[in-house]
JSON list of C-alpha atoms in Angstrom, two decimals:
[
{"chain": "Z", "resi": 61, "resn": "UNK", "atom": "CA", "xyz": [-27.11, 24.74, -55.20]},
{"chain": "Z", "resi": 62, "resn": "UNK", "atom": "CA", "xyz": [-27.30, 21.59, -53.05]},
{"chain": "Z", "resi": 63, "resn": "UNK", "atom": "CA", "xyz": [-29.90, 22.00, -50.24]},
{"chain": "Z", "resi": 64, "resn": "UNK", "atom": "CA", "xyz": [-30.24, 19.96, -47.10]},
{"chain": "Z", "resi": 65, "resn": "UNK", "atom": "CA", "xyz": [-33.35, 18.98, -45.67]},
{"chain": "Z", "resi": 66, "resn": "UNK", "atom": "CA", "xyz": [-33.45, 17.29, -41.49]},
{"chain": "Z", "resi": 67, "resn": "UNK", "atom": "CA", "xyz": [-36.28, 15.95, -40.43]},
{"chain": "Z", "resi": 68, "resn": "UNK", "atom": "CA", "xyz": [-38.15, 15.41, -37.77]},
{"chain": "Z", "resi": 69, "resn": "UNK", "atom": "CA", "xyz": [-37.04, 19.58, -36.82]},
{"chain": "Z", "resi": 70, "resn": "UNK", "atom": "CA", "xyz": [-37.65, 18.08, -32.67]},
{"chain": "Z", "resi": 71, "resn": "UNK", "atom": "CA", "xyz": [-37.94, 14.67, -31.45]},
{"chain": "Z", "resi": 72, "resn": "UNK", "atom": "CA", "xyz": [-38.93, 13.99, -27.68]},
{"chain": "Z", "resi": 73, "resn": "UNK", "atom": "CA", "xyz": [-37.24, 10.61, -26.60]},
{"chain": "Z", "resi": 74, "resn": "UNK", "atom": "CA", "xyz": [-35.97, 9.45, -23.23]},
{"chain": "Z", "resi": 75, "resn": "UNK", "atom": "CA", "xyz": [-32.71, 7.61, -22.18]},
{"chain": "Z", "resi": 76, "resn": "UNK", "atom": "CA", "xyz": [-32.60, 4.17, -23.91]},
{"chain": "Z", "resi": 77, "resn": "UNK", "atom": "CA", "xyz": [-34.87, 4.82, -26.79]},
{"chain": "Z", "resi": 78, "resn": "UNK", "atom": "CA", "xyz": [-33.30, 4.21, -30.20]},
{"chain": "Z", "resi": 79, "resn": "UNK", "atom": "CA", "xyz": [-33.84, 7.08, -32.03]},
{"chain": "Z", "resi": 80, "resn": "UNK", "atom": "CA", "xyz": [-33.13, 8.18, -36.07]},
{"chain": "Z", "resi": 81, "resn": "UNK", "atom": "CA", "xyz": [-32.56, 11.27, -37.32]},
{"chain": "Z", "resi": 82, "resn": "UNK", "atom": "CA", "xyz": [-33.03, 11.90, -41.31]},
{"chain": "Z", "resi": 83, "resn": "UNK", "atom": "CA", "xyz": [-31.09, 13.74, -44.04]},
{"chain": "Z", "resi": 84, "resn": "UNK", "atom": "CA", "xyz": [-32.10, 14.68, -47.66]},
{"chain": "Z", "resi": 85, "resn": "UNK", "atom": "CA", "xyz": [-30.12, 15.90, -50.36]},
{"chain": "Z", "resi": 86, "resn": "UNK", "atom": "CA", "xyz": [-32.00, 18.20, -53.32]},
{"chain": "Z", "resi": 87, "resn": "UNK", "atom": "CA", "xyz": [-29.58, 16.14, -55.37]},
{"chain": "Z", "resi": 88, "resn": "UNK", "atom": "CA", "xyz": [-27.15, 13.17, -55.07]},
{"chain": "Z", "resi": 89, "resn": "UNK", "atom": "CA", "xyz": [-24.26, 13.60, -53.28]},
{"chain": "Z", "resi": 90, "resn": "UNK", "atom": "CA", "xyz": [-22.68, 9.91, -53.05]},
{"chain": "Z", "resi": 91, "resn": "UNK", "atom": "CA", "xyz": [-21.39, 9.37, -49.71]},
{"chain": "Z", "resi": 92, "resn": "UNK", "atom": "CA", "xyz": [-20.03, 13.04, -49.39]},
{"chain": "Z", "resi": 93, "resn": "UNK", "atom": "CA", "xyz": [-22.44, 13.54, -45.88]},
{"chain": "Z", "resi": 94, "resn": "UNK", "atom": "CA", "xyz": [-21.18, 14.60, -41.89]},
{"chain": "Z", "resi": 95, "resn": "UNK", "atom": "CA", "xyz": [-23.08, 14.75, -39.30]},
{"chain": "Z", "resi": 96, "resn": "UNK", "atom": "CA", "xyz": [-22.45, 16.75, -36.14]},
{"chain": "Z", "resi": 97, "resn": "UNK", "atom": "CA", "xyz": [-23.63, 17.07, -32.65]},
{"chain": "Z", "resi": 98, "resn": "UNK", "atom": "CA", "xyz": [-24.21, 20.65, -30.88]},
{"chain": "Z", "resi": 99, "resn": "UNK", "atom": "CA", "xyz": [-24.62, 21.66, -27.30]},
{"chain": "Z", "resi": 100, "resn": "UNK", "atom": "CA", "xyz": [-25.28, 25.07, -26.06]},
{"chain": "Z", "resi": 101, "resn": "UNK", "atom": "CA", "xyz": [-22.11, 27.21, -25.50]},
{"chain": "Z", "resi": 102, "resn": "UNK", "atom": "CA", "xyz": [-19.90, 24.46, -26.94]},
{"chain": "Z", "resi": 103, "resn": "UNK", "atom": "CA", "xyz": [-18.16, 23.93, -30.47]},
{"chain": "Z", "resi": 104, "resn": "UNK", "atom": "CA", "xyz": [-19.96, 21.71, -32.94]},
{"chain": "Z", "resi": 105, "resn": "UNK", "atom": "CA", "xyz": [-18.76, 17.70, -33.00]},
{"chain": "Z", "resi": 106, "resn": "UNK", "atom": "CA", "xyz": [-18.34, 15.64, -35.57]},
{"chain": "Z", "resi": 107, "resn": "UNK", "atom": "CA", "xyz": [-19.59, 12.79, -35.12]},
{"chain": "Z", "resi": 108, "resn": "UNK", "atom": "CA", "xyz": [-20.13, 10.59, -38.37]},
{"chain": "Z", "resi": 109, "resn": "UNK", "atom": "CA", "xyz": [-18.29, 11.36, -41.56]},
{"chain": "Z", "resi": 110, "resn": "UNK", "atom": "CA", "xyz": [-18.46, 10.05, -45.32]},
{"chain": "Z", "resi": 111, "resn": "UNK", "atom": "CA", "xyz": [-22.15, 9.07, -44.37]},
{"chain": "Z", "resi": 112, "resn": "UNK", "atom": "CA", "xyz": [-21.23, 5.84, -41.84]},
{"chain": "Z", "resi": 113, "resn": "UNK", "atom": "CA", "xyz": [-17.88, 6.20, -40.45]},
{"chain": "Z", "resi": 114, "resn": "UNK", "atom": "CA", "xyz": [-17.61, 6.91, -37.00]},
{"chain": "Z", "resi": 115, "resn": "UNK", "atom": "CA", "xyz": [-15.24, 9.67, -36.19]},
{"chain": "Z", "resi": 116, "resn": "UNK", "atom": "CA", "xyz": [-12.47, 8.75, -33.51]},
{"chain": "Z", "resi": 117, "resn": "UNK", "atom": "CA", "xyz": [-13.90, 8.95, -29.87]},
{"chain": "Z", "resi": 118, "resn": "UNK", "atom": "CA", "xyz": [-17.03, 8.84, -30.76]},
{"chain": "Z", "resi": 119, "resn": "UNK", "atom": "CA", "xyz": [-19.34, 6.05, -28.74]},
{"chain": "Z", "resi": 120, "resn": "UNK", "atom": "CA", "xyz": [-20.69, 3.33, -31.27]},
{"chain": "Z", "resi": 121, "resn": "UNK", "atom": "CA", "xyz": [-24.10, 3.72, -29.96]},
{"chain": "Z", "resi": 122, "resn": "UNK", "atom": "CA", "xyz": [-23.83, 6.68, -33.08]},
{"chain": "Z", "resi": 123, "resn": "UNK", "atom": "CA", "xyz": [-24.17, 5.06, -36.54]},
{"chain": "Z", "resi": 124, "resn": "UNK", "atom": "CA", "xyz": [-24.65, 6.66, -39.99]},
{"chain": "Z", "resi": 125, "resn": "UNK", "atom": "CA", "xyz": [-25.87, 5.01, -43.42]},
{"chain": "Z", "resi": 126, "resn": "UNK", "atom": "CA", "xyz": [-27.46, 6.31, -46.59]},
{"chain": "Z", "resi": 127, "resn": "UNK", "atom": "CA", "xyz": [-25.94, 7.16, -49.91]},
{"chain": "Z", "resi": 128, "resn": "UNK", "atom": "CA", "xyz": [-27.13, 9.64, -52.81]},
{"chain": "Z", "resi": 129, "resn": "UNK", "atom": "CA", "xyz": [-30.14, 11.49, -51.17]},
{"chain": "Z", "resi": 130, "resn": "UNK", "atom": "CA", "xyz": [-31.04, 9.75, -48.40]},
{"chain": "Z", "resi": 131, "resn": "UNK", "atom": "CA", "xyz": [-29.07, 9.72, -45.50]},
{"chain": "Z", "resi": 132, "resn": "UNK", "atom": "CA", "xyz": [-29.81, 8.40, -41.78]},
{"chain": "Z", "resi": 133, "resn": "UNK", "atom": "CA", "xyz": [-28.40, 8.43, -38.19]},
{"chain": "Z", "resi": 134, "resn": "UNK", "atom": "CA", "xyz": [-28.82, 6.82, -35.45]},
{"chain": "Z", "resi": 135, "resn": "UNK", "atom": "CA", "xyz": [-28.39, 6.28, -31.75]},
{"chain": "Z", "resi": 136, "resn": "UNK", "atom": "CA", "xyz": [-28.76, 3.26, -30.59]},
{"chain": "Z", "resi": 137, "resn": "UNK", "atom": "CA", "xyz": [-29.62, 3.53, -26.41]},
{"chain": "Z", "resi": 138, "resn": "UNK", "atom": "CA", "xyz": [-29.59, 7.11, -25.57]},
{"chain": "Z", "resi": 139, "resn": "UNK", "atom": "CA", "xyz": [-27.63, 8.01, -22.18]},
{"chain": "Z", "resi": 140, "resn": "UNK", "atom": "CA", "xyz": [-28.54, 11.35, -20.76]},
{"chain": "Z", "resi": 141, "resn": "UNK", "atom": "CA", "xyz": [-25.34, 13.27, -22.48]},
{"chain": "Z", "resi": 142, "resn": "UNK", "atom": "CA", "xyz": [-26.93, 12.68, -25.61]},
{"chain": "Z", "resi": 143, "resn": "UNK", "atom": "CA", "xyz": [-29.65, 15.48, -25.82]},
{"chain": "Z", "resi": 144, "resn": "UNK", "atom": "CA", "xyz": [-28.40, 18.22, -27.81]},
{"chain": "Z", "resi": 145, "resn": "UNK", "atom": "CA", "xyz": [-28.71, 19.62, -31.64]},
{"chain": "Z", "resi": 146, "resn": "UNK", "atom": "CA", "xyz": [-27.88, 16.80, -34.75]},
{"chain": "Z", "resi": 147, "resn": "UNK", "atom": "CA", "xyz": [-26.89, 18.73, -37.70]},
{"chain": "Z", "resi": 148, "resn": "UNK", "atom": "CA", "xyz": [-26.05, 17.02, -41.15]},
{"chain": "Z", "resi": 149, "resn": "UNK", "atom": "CA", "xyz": [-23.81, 18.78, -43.40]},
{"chain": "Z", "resi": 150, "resn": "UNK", "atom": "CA", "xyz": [-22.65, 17.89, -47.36]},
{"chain": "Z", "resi": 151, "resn": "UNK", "atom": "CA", "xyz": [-19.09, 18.23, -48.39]},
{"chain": "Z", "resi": 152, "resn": "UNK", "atom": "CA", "xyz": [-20.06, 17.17, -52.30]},
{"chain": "Z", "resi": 153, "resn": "UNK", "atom": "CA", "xyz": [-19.97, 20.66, -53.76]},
{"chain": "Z", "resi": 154, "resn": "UNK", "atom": "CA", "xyz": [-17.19, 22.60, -53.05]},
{"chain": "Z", "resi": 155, "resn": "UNK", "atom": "CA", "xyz": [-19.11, 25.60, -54.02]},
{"chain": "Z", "resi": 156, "resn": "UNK", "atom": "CA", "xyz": [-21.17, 25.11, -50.73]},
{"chain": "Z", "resi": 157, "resn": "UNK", "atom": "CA", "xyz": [-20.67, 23.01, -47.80]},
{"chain": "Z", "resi": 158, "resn": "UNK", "atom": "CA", "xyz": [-24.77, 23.08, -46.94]},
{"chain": "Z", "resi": 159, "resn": "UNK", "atom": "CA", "xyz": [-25.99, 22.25, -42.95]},
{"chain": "Z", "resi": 160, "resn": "UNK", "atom": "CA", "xyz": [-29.39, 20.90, -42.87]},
{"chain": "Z", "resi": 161, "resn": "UNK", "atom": "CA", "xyz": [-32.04, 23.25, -40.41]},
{"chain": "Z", "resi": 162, "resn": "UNK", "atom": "CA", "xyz": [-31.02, 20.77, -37.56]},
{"chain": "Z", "resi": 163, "resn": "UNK", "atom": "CA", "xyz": [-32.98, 18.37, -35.17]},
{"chain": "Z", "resi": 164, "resn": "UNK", "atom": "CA", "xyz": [-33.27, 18.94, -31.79]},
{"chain": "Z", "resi": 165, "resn": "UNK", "atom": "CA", "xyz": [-33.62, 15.87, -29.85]},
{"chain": "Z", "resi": 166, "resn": "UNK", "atom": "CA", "xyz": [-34.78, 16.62, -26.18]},
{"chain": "Z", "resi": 167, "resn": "UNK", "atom": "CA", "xyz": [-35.77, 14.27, -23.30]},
{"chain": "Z", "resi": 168, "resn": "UNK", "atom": "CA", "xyz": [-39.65, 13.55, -23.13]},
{"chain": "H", "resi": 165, "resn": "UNK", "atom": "CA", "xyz": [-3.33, 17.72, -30.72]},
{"chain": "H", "resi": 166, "resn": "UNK", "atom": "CA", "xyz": [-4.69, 20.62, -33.06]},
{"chain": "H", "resi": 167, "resn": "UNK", "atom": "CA", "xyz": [-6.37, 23.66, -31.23]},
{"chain": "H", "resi": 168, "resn": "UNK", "atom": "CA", "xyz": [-8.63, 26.79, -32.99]},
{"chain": "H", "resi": 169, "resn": "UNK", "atom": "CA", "xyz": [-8.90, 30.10, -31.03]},
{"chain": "H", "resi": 170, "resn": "UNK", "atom": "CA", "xyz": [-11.09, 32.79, -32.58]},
{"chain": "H", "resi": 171, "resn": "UNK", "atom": "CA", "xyz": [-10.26, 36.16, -31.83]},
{"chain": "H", "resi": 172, "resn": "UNK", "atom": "CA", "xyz": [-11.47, 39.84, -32.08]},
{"chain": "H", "resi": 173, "resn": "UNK", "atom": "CA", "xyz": [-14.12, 42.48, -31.84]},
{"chain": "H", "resi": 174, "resn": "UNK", "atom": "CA", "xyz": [-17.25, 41.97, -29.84]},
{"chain": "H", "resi": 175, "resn": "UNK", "atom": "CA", "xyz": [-19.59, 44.23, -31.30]},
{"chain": "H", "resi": 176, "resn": "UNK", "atom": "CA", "xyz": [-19.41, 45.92, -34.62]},
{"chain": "H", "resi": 177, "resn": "UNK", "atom": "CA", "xyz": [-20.97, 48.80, -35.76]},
{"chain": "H", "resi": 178, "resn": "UNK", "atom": "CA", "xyz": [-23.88, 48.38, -39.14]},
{"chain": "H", "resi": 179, "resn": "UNK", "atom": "CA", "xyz": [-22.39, 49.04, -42.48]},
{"chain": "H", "resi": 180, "resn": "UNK", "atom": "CA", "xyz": [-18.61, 48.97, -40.78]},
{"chain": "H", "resi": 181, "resn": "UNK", "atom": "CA", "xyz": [-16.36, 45.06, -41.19]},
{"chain": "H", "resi": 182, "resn": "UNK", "atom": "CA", "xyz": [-16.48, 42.34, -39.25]},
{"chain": "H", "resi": 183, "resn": "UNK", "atom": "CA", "xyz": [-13.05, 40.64, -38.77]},
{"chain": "H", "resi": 184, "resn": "UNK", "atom": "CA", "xyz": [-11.81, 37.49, -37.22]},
{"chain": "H", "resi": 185, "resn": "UNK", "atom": "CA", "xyz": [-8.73, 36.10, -36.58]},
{"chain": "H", "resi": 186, "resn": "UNK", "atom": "CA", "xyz": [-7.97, 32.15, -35.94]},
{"chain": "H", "resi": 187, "resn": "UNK", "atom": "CA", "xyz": [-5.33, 31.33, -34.44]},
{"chain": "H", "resi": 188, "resn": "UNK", "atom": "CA", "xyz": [-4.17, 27.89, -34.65]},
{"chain": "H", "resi": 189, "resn": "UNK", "atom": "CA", "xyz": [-2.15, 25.99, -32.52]},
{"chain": "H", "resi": 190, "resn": "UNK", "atom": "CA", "xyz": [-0.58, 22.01, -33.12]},
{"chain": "H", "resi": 191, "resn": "UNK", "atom": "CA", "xyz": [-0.37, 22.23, -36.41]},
{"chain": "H", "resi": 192, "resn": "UNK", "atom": "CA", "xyz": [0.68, 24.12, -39.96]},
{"chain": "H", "resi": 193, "resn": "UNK", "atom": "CA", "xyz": [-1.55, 26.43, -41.71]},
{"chain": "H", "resi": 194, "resn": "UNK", "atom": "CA", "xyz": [0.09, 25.21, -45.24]},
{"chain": "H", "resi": 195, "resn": "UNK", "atom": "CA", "xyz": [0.22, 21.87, -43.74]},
{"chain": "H", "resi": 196, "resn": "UNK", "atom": "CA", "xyz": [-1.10, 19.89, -47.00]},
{"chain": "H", "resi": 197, "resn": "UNK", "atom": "CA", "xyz": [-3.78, 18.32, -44.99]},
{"chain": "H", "resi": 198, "resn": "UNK", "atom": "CA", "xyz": [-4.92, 21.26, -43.91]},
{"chain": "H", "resi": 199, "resn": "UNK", "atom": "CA", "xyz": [-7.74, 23.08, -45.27]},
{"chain": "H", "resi": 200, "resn": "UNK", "atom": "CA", "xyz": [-9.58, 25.91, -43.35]},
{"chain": "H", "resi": 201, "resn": "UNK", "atom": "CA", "xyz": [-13.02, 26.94, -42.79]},
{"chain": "H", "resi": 202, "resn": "UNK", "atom": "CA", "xyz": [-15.70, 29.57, -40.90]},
{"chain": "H", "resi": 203, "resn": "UNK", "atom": "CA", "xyz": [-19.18, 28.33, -39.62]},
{"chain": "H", "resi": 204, "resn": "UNK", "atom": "CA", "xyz": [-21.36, 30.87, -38.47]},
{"chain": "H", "resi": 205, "resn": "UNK", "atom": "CA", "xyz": [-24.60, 30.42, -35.86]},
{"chain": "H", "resi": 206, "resn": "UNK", "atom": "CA", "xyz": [-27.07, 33.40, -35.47]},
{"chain": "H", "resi": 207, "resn": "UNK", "atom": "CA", "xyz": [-29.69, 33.53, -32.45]},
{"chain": "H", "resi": 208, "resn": "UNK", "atom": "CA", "xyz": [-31.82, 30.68, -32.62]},
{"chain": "H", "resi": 209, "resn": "UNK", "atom": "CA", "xyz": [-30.94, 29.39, -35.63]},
{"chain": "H", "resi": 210, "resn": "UNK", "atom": "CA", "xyz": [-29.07, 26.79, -37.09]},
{"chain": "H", "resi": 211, "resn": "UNK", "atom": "CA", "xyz": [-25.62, 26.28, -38.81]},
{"chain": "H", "resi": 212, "resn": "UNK", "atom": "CA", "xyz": [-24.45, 28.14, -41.26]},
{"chain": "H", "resi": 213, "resn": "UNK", "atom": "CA", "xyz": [-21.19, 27.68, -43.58]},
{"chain": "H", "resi": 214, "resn": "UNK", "atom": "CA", "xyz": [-19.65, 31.20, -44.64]},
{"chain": "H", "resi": 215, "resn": "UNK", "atom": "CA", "xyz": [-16.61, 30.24, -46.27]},
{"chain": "H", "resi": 216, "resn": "UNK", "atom": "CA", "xyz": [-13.58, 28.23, -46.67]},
{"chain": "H", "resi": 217, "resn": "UNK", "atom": "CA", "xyz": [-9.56, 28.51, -47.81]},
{"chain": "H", "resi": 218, "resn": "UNK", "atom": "CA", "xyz": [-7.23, 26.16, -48.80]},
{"chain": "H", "resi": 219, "resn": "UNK", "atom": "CA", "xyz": [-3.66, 25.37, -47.06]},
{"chain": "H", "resi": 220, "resn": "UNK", "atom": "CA", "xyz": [-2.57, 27.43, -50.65]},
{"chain": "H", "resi": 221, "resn": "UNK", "atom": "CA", "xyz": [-4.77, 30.38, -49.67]},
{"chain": "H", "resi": 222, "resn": "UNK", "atom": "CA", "xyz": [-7.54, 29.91, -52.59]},
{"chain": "H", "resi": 223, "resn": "UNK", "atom": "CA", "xyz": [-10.71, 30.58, -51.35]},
{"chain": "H", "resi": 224, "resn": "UNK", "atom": "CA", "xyz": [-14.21, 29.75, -51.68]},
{"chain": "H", "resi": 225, "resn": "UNK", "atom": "CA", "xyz": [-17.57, 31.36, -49.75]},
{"chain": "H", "resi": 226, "resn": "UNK", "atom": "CA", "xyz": [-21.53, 30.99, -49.45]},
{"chain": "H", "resi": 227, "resn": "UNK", "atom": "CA", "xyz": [-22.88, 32.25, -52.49]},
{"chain": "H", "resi": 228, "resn": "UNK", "atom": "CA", "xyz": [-25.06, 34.01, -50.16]},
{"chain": "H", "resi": 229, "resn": "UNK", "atom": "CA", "xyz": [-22.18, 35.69, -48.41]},
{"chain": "H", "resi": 230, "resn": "UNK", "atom": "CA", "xyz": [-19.60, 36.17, -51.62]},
{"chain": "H", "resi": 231, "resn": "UNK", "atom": "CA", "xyz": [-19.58, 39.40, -52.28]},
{"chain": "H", "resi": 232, "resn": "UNK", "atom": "CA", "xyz": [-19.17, 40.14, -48.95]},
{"chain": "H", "resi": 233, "resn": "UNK", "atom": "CA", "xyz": [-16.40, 37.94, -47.36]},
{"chain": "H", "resi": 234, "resn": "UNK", "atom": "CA", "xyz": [-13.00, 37.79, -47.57]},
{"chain": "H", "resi": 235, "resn": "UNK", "atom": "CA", "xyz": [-10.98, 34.42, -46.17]},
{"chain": "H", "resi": 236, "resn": "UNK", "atom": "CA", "xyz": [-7.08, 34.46, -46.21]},
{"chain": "H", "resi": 237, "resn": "UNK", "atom": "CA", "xyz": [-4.52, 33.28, -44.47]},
{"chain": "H", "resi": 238, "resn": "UNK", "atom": "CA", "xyz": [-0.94, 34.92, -42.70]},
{"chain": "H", "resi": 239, "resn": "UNK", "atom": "CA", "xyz": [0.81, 32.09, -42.75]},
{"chain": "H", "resi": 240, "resn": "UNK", "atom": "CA", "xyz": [3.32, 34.10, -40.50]},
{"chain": "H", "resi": 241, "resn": "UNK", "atom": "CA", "xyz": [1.74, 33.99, -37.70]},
{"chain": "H", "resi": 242, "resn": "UNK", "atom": "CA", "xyz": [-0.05, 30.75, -38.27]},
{"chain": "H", "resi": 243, "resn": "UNK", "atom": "CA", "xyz": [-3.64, 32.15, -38.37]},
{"chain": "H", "resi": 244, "resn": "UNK", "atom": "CA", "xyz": [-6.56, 32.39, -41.16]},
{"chain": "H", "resi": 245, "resn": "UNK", "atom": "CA", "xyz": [-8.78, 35.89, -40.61]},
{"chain": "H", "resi": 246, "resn": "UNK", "atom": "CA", "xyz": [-12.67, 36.14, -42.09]},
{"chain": "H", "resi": 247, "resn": "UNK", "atom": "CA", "xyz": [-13.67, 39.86, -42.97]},
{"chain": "H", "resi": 248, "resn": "UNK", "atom": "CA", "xyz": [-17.34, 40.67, -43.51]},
{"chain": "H", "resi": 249, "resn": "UNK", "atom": "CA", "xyz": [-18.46, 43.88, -45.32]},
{"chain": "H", "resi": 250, "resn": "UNK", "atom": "CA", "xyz": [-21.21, 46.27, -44.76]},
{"chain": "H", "resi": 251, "resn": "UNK", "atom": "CA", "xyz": [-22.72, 44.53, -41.91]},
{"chain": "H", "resi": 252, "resn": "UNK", "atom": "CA", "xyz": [-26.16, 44.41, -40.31]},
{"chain": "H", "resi": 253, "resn": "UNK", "atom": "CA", "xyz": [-27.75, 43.06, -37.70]},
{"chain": "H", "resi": 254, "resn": "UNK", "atom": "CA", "xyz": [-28.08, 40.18, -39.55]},
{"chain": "H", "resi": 255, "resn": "UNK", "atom": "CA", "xyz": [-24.99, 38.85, -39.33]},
{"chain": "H", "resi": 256, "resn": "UNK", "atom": "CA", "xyz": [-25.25, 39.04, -35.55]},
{"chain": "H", "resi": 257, "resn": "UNK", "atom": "CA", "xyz": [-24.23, 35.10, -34.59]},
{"chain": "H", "resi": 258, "resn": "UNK", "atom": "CA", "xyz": [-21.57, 33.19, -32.90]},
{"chain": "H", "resi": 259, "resn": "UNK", "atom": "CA", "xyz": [-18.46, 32.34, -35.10]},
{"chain": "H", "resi": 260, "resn": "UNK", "atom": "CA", "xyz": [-16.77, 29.59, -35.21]},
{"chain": "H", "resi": 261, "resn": "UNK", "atom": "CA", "xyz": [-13.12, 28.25, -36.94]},
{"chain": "H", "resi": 262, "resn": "UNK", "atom": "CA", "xyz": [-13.13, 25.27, -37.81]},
{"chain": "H", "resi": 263, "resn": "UNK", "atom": "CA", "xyz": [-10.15, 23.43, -40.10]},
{"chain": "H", "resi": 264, "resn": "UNK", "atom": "CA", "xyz": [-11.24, 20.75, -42.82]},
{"chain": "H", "resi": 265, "resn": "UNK", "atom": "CA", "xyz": [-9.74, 17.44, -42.91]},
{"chain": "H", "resi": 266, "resn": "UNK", "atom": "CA", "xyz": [-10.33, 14.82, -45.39]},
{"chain": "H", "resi": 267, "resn": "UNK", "atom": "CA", "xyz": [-11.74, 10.81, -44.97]},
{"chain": "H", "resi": 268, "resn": "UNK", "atom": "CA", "xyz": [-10.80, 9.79, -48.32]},
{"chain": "H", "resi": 269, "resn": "UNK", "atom": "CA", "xyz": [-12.41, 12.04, -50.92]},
{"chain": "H", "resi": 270, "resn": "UNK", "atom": "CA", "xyz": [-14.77, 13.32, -48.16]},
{"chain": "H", "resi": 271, "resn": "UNK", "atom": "CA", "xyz": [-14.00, 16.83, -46.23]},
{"chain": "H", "resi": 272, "resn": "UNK", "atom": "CA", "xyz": [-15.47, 17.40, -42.72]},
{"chain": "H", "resi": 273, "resn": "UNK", "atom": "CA", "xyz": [-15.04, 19.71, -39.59]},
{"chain": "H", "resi": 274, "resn": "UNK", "atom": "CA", "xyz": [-13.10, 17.95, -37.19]},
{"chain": "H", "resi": 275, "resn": "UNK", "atom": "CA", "xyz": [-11.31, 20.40, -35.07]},
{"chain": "H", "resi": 276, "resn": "UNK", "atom": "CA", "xyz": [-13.72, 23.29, -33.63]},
{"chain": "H", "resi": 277, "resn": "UNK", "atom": "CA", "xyz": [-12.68, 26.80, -32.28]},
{"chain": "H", "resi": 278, "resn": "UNK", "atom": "CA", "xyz": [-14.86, 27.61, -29.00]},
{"chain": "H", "resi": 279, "resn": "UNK", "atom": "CA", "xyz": [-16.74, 30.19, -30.96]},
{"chain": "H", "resi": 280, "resn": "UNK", "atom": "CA", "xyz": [-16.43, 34.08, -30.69]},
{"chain": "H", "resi": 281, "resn": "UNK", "atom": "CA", "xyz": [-19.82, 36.05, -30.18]},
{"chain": "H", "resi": 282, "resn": "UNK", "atom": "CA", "xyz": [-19.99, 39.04, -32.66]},
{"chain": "H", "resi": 283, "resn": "UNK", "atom": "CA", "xyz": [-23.16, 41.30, -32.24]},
{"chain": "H", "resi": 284, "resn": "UNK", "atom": "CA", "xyz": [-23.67, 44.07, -34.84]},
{"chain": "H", "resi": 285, "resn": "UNK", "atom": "CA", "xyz": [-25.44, 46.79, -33.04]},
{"chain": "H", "resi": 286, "resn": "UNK", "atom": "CA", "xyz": [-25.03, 51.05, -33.00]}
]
């Protein structure tokens, strides 16, 4: 089975920062990598699909690349809305659509 | 515009069946763009994918989870259920529908129930 691994697992930032968020695959899954945002008492979001395309509505300060293991995301200038629960998620095995442990990105 | 509503019992008692209902709205069940899936999130913890169904009703689940799930769909009423066996406290979490929809070759959650709290507890 395909396992995801997030990291940092917290990352204290404040509004404007640039911050990245990281995503590893225990094996290559091409491009075949989401990645959601989650508030508190709300429905998950997708926010980046196929590793770097932005999902409709979503603000381009959000950006996704990687391919095979290694996947990324970024925001570019954080606005206050922002701080929440990233979540990447592989769609390569249809035996298992894996979430990574999350990252929690909270304001410093 | 697409809409998920989860439905159904609050609190379940251990070793009795969890079941869920989703109820969708702004769209087909069998539509063939249309695949289905459940997400799961217990206390303090992260995501958690249980299972999903296609807009033909074949299923697939969580290894973890397999031999307890069951996905299907009532096409009927427009609305995919989840059923979960023999639970325990561990499968206290907040539930959430969720369809699939496809970028290319890629599937993704883009349309999100609210989530439905389900605590297992005597």
């Amino acid at each position: 089975d395909i396992q995801m691994t997030q990291s940092p697992s917290s990352l204290s930032a404040s509004v404007g920062d640039r911050v990245t968020f990281t995503c590893r695959a225990t094996q290559t899954i091409s491009n075949y990598l989401n990645w959601y945002q989650h508030k508190p008492g709300k429905a998950p979001k997708l926010l980046i699909y196929a590793a770097s395309t932005l999902q409709s509505g979503v603000p381009s300060r959000f950006s996704g690349s990687g391919s095979g293991t290694d996947f990324t995301l970024t925001i570019s200038s954080l606005e206050p809305e922002d701080f929440a629960t990233y979540y990447c998620q592989q769609t390569y095995s249809a035996l298992e659509y894996t979430f990574g442990q999350g990252t929690k990105l909270e304001i410093k | 515009q697409l809409q998920l509503q989860e439905s159904g019992p609050g609190l379940v008692k251990p070793s009795e069946t969890l079941s869920l209902t989703c109820t969708v709205s702004g769209g087909s069940v069998t539509s063939s763009t249309n695949y289905w899936g459940w997400v799961r999130q217990p206390p303090g913890k992260g995501l958690e994918w249980i299972g999903s169904i296609s807009n033909s009703g074949s299923p697939y689940y969580s290894p973890s989870l397999k031999s307890r799930v069951t996905i299907s769909i009532d096409t009927s009423k427009n609305q995919f259920s989840l059923n979960v066996t023999s639970v325990t406290a561990a499968d206290t979490a907040l539930y959430y529908c969720a369809r699939l929809g496809a970028g290319g070759f890629v599937m993704m959650f883009d349309y999100w129930g609210q989530g439905m709290l389900v605590i297992v507890s005597s």
